Each structure stands twice: as structure tokens, then as C-alpha cells.
mmCIF file of C-alpha atoms in Angstrom:
data_model
loop_
_atom_site.group_PDB
_atom_site.id
_atom_site.type_symbol
_atom_site.label_atom_id
_atom_site.label_comp_id
_atom_site.label_asym_id
_atom_site.label_seq_id
_atom_site.Cartn_x
_atom_site.Cartn_y
_atom_site.Cartn_z
ATOM 1 C CA MET A 21 99.232 -146.358 30.083
ATOM 2 C CA ILE A 22 98.526 -144.617 33.393
ATOM 3 C CA LYS A 23 95.896 -142.450 31.722
ATOM 4 C CA LYS A 24 94.099 -145.548 30.461
ATOM 5 C CA ILE A 25 94.076 -147.112 33.902
ATOM 6 C CA ILE A 26 92.768 -143.983 35.561
ATOM 7 C CA TYR A 27 90.153 -143.805 32.818
ATOM 8 C CA LEU A 28 89.161 -147.394 33.538
ATOM 9 C CA SER A 29 88.756 -146.754 37.267
ATOM 10 C CA LEU A 30 86.704 -143.658 36.604
ATOM 11 C CA MET A 31 84.503 -145.413 34.060
ATOM 12 C CA PHE A 32 83.610 -148.101 36.585
ATOM 13 C CA LEU A 33 82.304 -145.377 38.882
ATOM 14 C CA LEU A 34 80.627 -143.429 36.113
ATOM 15 C CA ILE A 35 78.777 -146.444 34.739
ATOM 16 C CA SER A 36 78.086 -148.642 37.753
ATOM 17 C CA CYS A 37 76.984 -145.985 40.241
ATOM 18 C CA SER A 38 73.480 -144.691 39.717
ATOM 19 C CA SER A 39 73.095 -141.037 40.567
ATOM 20 C CA ASN A 40 71.316 -140.134 43.796
ATOM 21 C CA ASN A 41 71.619 -136.374 43.521
ATOM 22 C CA GLY A 42 67.961 -135.511 43.082
ATOM 23 C CA SER A 43 64.759 -136.933 41.661
ATOM 24 C CA ALA A 44 64.162 -134.009 39.300
ATOM 25 C CA ILE A 45 66.089 -135.662 36.473
ATOM 26 C CA PRO A 46 63.823 -137.825 34.321
ATOM 27 C CA LEU A 47 64.796 -141.478 34.572
ATOM 28 C CA GLU A 48 65.302 -141.598 30.808
ATOM 29 C CA ASN A 49 68.116 -139.052 31.087
ATOM 30 C CA LYS A 50 69.856 -141.106 33.773
ATOM 31 C CA ASN A 51 69.527 -144.230 31.643
ATOM 32 C CA ASN A 52 70.729 -142.342 28.580
ATOM 33 C CA LEU A 53 73.826 -141.155 30.433
ATOM 34 C CA LYS A 54 74.704 -144.700 31.444
ATOM 35 C CA TYR A 55 74.138 -145.896 27.882
ATOM 36 C CA PHE A 56 76.177 -143.074 26.349
ATOM 37 C CA LEU A 57 79.063 -143.705 28.766
ATOM 38 C CA GLU A 58 79.050 -147.437 28.054
ATOM 39 C CA SER A 59 78.937 -146.911 24.294
ATOM 40 C CA LYS A 60 81.391 -143.975 24.423
ATOM 41 C CA ASN A 61 78.891 -141.768 22.610
ATOM 42 C CA ILE A 62 80.615 -138.395 22.879
ATOM 43 C CA SER A 63 77.880 -136.361 21.182
ATOM 44 C CA GLY A 64 75.221 -137.925 23.419
ATOM 45 C CA VAL A 65 77.187 -137.134 26.580
ATOM 46 C CA LYS A 66 77.702 -133.553 25.384
ATOM 47 C CA ARG A 67 73.951 -133.061 25.002
ATOM 48 C CA LEU A 68 73.203 -134.443 28.448
ATOM 49 C CA SER A 69 76.033 -132.512 30.111
ATOM 50 C CA LYS A 70 74.335 -129.230 29.229
ATOM 51 C CA TYR A 71 71.041 -130.522 30.643
ATOM 52 C CA PHE A 72 72.657 -131.525 33.932
ATOM 53 C CA LEU A 73 74.507 -128.224 34.114
ATOM 54 C CA GLU A 74 71.323 -126.228 33.549
ATOM 55 C CA LYS A 75 69.489 -128.219 36.227
ATOM 56 C CA LYS A 76 72.472 -127.932 38.599
ATOM 57 C CA GLN A 77 72.651 -131.686 38.967
ATOM 58 C CA TRP A 78 76.324 -131.569 39.786
ATOM 59 C CA LEU A 79 77.154 -135.248 40.189
ATOM 60 C CA ASP A 80 75.825 -136.235 36.780
ATOM 61 C CA ALA A 81 77.355 -133.099 35.273
ATOM 62 C CA TYR A 82 80.702 -134.138 36.753
ATOM 63 C CA ARG A 83 80.363 -137.662 35.344
ATOM 64 C CA SER A 84 79.632 -136.208 31.930
ATOM 65 C CA TYR A 85 82.532 -133.751 31.911
ATOM 66 C CA ALA A 86 84.956 -136.314 33.332
ATOM 67 C CA PHE A 87 84.113 -138.591 30.424
ATOM 68 C CA LEU A 88 84.558 -135.741 27.934
ATOM 69 C CA CYS A 89 87.828 -134.699 29.576
ATOM 70 C CA LEU A 90 89.202 -138.166 28.850
ATOM 71 C CA ASN A 91 87.649 -138.714 25.439
ATOM 72 C CA ASP A 92 87.164 -135.420 23.578
ATOM 73 C CA VAL A 93 89.824 -133.438 21.750
ATOM 74 C CA ASP A 94 88.937 -130.250 23.650
ATOM 75 C CA ILE A 95 90.723 -131.431 26.777
ATOM 76 C CA ASP A 96 91.342 -128.079 28.466
ATOM 77 C CA SER A 97 87.723 -126.956 28.281
ATOM 78 C CA TYR A 98 86.151 -130.177 29.502
ATOM 79 C CA CYS A 99 88.746 -130.902 32.177
ATOM 80 C CA ASN A 100 88.157 -127.466 33.669
ATOM 81 C CA LEU A 101 84.390 -128.009 33.564
ATOM 82 C CA MET A 102 84.970 -131.375 35.231
ATOM 83 C CA TRP A 103 86.845 -129.642 38.042
ATOM 84 C CA VAL A 104 84.263 -126.891 38.482
ATOM 85 C CA THR A 105 81.344 -129.329 38.643
ATOM 86 C CA VAL A 106 83.052 -131.814 40.951
ATOM 87 C CA LEU A 107 83.748 -129.050 43.468
ATOM 88 C CA LYS A 108 80.016 -128.317 43.451
ATOM 89 C CA THR A 109 79.286 -131.917 44.506
ATOM 90 C CA ARG A 110 81.262 -131.544 47.758
ATOM 91 C CA ASN A 111 82.002 -135.254 47.355
ATOM 92 C CA GLU A 112 85.553 -135.818 48.612
ATOM 93 C CA ALA A 113 86.073 -139.096 46.748
ATOM 94 C CA LYS A 114 84.966 -137.567 43.451
ATOM 95 C CA ILE A 115 87.121 -134.486 44.018
ATOM 96 C CA PHE A 116 90.125 -136.767 44.504
ATOM 97 C CA GLU A 117 89.281 -138.592 41.259
ATOM 98 C CA ALA A 118 89.090 -135.342 39.321
ATOM 99 C CA ALA A 119 92.335 -134.016 40.803
ATOM 100 C CA ALA A 120 94.029 -137.330 39.938
ATOM 101 C CA ILE A 121 92.828 -137.114 36.343
ATOM 102 C CA ASN A 122 94.070 -133.539 35.942
ATOM 103 C CA PHE A 123 97.452 -134.300 37.513
ATOM 104 C CA ASN A 124 97.810 -137.359 35.291
ATOM 105 C CA LEU A 125 97.038 -135.292 32.187
ATOM 106 C CA TYR A 126 98.981 -132.117 32.936
ATOM 107 C CA LYS A 127 101.736 -133.228 35.351
ATOM 108 C CA THR A 128 102.017 -129.697 36.740
ATOM 109 C CA GLN A 129 102.938 -128.604 40.244
ATOM 110 C CA TYR A 130 99.561 -126.876 40.499
ATOM 111 C CA TRP A 131 97.621 -130.106 40.007
ATOM 112 C CA PHE A 132 100.000 -132.038 42.224
ATOM 113 C CA ASN A 133 99.304 -129.553 45.008
ATOM 114 C CA GLU A 134 95.548 -129.810 44.418
ATOM 115 C CA LEU A 135 95.804 -133.593 44.473
ATOM 116 C CA THR A 136 97.801 -133.817 47.680
ATOM 117 C CA GLN A 137 95.397 -131.416 49.406
ATOM 118 C CA VAL A 138 92.494 -133.817 48.828
ATOM 119 C CA THR A 139 94.431 -137.032 49.516
ATOM 120 C CA ASN A 140 93.187 -138.559 52.749
ATOM 121 C CA SER A 141 93.073 -142.361 52.686
ATOM 122 C CA GLN A 142 95.887 -144.878 52.364
ATOM 123 C CA LYS A 143 94.454 -146.078 49.053
ATOM 124 C CA GLN A 144 94.555 -142.515 47.721
ATOM 125 C CA ARG A 145 98.153 -142.070 48.848
ATOM 126 C CA LEU A 146 99.097 -145.231 46.973
ATOM 127 C CA ILE A 147 97.326 -143.993 43.839
ATOM 128 C CA VAL A 148 99.290 -140.734 44.039
ATOM 129 C CA LYS A 149 102.521 -142.752 44.204
ATOM 130 C CA LEU A 150 101.446 -144.702 41.114
ATOM 131 C CA LEU A 151 100.665 -141.479 39.260
ATOM 132 C CA GLN A 152 104.227 -140.400 40.033
ATOM 133 C CA ASP A 153 105.475 -143.686 38.534
ATOM 134 C CA LYS A 154 106.812 -144.803 41.920
ATOM 135 C CA LEU A 155 107.202 -148.494 42.594
ATOM 136 C CA LEU A 156 105.077 -149.842 45.440
ATOM 137 C CA THR A 157 106.216 -152.463 47.910
ATOM 138 C CA ASP A 158 104.550 -155.872 47.769
ATOM 139 C CA ALA A 159 102.617 -155.011 50.925
ATOM 140 C CA GLU A 160 101.371 -151.765 49.366
ATOM 141 C CA ILE A 161 100.389 -153.556 46.168
ATOM 142 C CA ASN A 162 98.361 -156.051 48.189
ATOM 143 C CA GLU A 163 96.493 -153.184 49.855
ATOM 144 C CA LEU A 164 94.989 -152.425 46.431
ATOM 145 C CA ILE A 165 93.740 -155.954 45.760
ATOM 146 C CA ASP A 166 90.095 -154.951 46.224
ATOM 147 C CA PHE A 167 90.547 -152.195 43.633
ATOM 148 C CA GLN A 168 91.365 -154.337 40.628
ATOM 149 C CA ALA A 169 92.246 -151.614 38.116
ATOM 150 C CA HIS A 170 94.768 -149.990 40.472
ATOM 151 C CA TYR A 171 96.006 -153.397 41.625
ATOM 152 C CA ALA A 172 96.751 -154.326 38.010
ATOM 153 C CA GLN A 173 98.390 -150.939 37.470
ATOM 154 C CA ALA A 174 100.727 -151.542 40.409
ATOM 155 C CA LEU A 175 101.568 -155.012 39.118
ATOM 156 C CA MET A 176 102.335 -153.606 35.666
ATOM 157 C CA LEU A 177 104.696 -151.051 37.158
ATOM 158 C CA LYS A 178 106.458 -153.735 39.212
ATOM 159 C CA GLY A 179 106.746 -155.980 36.176
ATOM 160 C CA LYS A 180 108.172 -153.184 34.067
ATOM 161 C CA LYS A 181 110.672 -151.851 36.612
ATOM 162 C CA MET A 182 111.695 -155.150 38.191
ATOM 163 C CA LEU A 183 111.467 -157.245 34.983
ATOM 164 C CA HIS A 184 109.088 -159.505 36.929
ATOM 165 C CA LEU A 185 107.132 -161.774 34.607
ATOM 166 C CA PRO A 186 104.675 -163.175 37.204
ATOM 167 C CA SER A 187 103.455 -159.637 37.988
ATOM 168 C CA LEU A 188 102.881 -158.902 34.302
ATOM 169 C CA ILE A 189 101.051 -162.180 33.757
ATOM 170 C CA LEU A 190 98.778 -161.512 36.737
ATOM 171 C CA ALA A 191 98.147 -157.974 35.492
ATOM 172 C CA SER A 192 97.199 -159.307 32.047
ATOM 173 C CA GLU A 193 94.724 -161.740 33.632
ATOM 174 C CA ILE A 194 93.052 -158.904 35.524
ATOM 175 C CA TYR A 195 92.839 -156.725 32.423
ATOM 176 C CA ILE A 196 91.321 -159.626 30.490
ATOM 177 C CA ARG A 197 88.560 -159.865 33.110
ATOM 178 C CA LEU A 198 88.082 -156.107 32.843
ATOM 179 C CA GLN A 199 88.085 -156.351 29.024
ATOM 180 C CA GLN A 200 90.773 -153.691 28.716
ATOM 181 C CA TRP A 201 92.310 -155.180 25.610
ATOM 182 C CA GLN A 202 95.038 -152.632 24.933
ATOM 183 C CA LEU A 203 96.340 -152.916 28.473
ATOM 184 C CA VAL A 204 96.308 -156.712 28.107
ATOM 185 C CA ALA A 205 98.378 -156.346 24.939
ATOM 186 C CA ASP A 206 100.758 -153.888 26.617
ATOM 187 C CA ALA A 207 101.355 -156.432 29.392
ATOM 188 C CA PHE A 208 102.115 -159.163 26.858
ATOM 189 C CA VAL A 209 104.532 -156.905 24.952
ATOM 190 C CA LEU A 210 106.452 -156.231 28.170
ATOM 191 C CA SER A 211 106.376 -159.956 28.972
ATOM 192 C CA SER A 212 107.728 -160.821 25.524
ATOM 193 C CA SER A 213 110.541 -158.296 25.895
ATOM 194 C CA ILE A 214 111.541 -159.688 29.295
ATOM 195 C CA ALA A 215 111.420 -163.295 28.062
ATOM 196 C CA LEU A 216 113.581 -162.259 25.125
ATOM 197 C CA LYS A 217 116.180 -160.774 27.467
ATOM 198 C CA ASN A 218 116.150 -164.058 29.395
ATOM 199 C CA ASN A 219 116.735 -165.979 26.122
ATOM 200 C CA GLU A 220 113.376 -167.731 26.534
ATOM 201 C CA MET A 221 112.466 -167.589 22.865
ATOM 202 C CA VAL A 222 109.430 -169.875 22.996
ATOM 203 C CA LYS A 223 107.861 -167.805 25.783
ATOM 204 C CA ALA A 224 108.783 -164.553 24.061
ATOM 205 C CA LYS A 225 107.134 -165.614 20.816
ATOM 206 C CA GLY A 226 104.031 -166.833 22.666
ATOM 207 C CA PHE A 227 103.618 -163.495 24.455
ATOM 208 C CA TYR A 228 104.188 -161.711 21.139
ATOM 209 C CA TYR A 229 101.355 -163.641 19.496
ATOM 210 C CA GLU A 230 99.055 -162.897 22.435
ATOM 211 C CA ALA A 231 99.847 -159.185 22.134
ATOM 212 C CA LEU A 232 98.891 -159.222 18.449
ATOM 213 C CA ILE A 233 95.524 -160.784 19.285
ATOM 214 C CA TYR A 234 94.683 -158.235 21.966
ATOM 215 C CA TYR A 235 95.809 -155.222 19.948
ATOM 216 C CA GLU A 236 93.403 -156.462 17.270
ATOM 217 C CA LEU A 237 90.614 -156.650 19.863
ATOM 218 C CA ALA A 238 91.554 -153.136 20.986
ATOM 219 C CA LEU A 239 91.235 -151.872 17.399
ATOM 220 C CA SER A 240 94.787 -150.513 17.485
ATOM 221 C CA PRO A 241 96.227 -150.813 13.940
ATOM 222 C CA LEU A 242 99.178 -148.546 14.702
ATOM 223 C CA LYS A 243 100.149 -150.703 17.670
ATOM 224 C CA ILE A 244 99.868 -153.808 15.508
ATOM 225 C CA LYS A 245 102.106 -152.234 12.878
ATOM 226 C CA GLU A 246 104.697 -151.300 15.493
ATOM 227 C CA LEU A 247 104.555 -154.755 17.042
ATOM 228 C CA LEU A 248 104.939 -156.506 13.685
ATOM 229 C CA SER A 249 108.079 -154.471 12.979
ATOM 230 C CA TRP A 250 109.428 -155.368 16.418
ATOM 231 C CA GLY A 251 108.555 -159.043 15.874
ATOM 232 C CA GLN A 252 110.281 -159.087 12.501
ATOM 233 C CA LEU A 253 113.387 -157.559 14.056
ATOM 234 C CA HIS A 254 113.543 -160.390 16.599
ATOM 235 C CA GLY A 255 112.653 -163.204 14.243
ATOM 236 C CA PHE A 256 109.079 -163.788 15.411
ATOM 237 C CA THR A 257 107.609 -163.227 11.955
ATOM 238 C CA GLY A 258 108.751 -163.190 8.343
#
């Protein structure tokens, strides 16, 4: 789940921010990169990544390799290329993003050390805590309110650890706005489980049905199969 949220935050930056790292890149290539990222066209991003690398356009190269790191099967290769290219940008915020992605994927002491070395702001310190699966205080959660993906992530963690339904419901609303359907479904599954523990069967069944809908939107047949088995076990379906 954390990987998906980090991916979401990164994708907002990759897609919404137009590159300002040089006018030598034809506009069509910049537009193609945005299109390929939005449509998750892995082969298209691979082609452009080599172009950006050859032209030493490091920011767009980083965006390309970050996407491939999170979406291609050859994780080690592309995540290392992501790290190499982001260091070339000398952009501290991007370097933090890349270190966060690598720590989230590998969970090694090496990447934790790299991450902490480039952690400067309060927001970044809170993100590091989330990556370590540490519960934030309510005040810390509210500090992330302007960063909706991380705000929702913190709410999900609170809902899961504290069995707090309002946090999960708010997180699901944010993910709906962000159109992150699998995370919406995950929030509803947790909500259903908590309602079940509280013997609130009507609520539990309602959350269960919502989760089915959003797993379908997320194109997650395995999740649907797992959820149906769970629902049958608890009497939500025949």
C-alpha cells in the first residue's frame, strides 16, 4: 500500500510539472512524455528515457526512470538509473523523492541512510516516519493536509492501527477524488473489518460492497476473488 501511495505522489509531480531543464528538447518529446506517463505506456517511456539520457536532460530522464522503477519488472536496473539521473539534477526535492522510493522498495539500511541524509523539511521527516510504518499524531497528520496523497496515507495508517473508522472513511474520500481505486477499495476493506469487529453488520456489509465496486474499477480480479472468499466466510454473500 505504501508503494502505491508513494507512486501516486510521484506521478503527480511527473505529470503535472512541465520540465524547465532546457529548451533543446523538442516540445513534442515533452508532450509525449506527459502522455506516456498518464497512459502508463512503458515502451514509450523507455524510448524517451534514452533520448533524454543522450541529451543529458537530467530532470526528464529522472522522471522517465522513476516511472520505470515503479512500473517495469527490471526494478534494480531502472531504480539505479533513477538514482544516478536524479543526482545529476541537483534538485534536493527530487533527490528526496528518489531516496524515498528506493527505501520503500528495498527497506535496507543503506537506503535509509541515504534518505535521512537528504531529509530537511518537516514534511519530509513525516514522510520518512510513514515509510517506517510509524503512526503520526493528529497534529502531524494535519501538517500534511496540503499534500493530499500523504495526508490520506497517514489517515489510512491511523485507521488501521487505531481501528478508527472516521480516518478510513476520510482517506477513502480523498482517494476517490484522486481516482486511486485500489486504495479506495483497501480503505473500505479495512472499514468493513473494523465494523465487523464492532458487530455493526449493516455497515460492514455496506463497506464490503463498496470495496467490490472499487476493486472492479481498479481492474484487480485477484483482489475481488480474495474479497469474495472473505465475504462468504462472514455471510456477506452466498
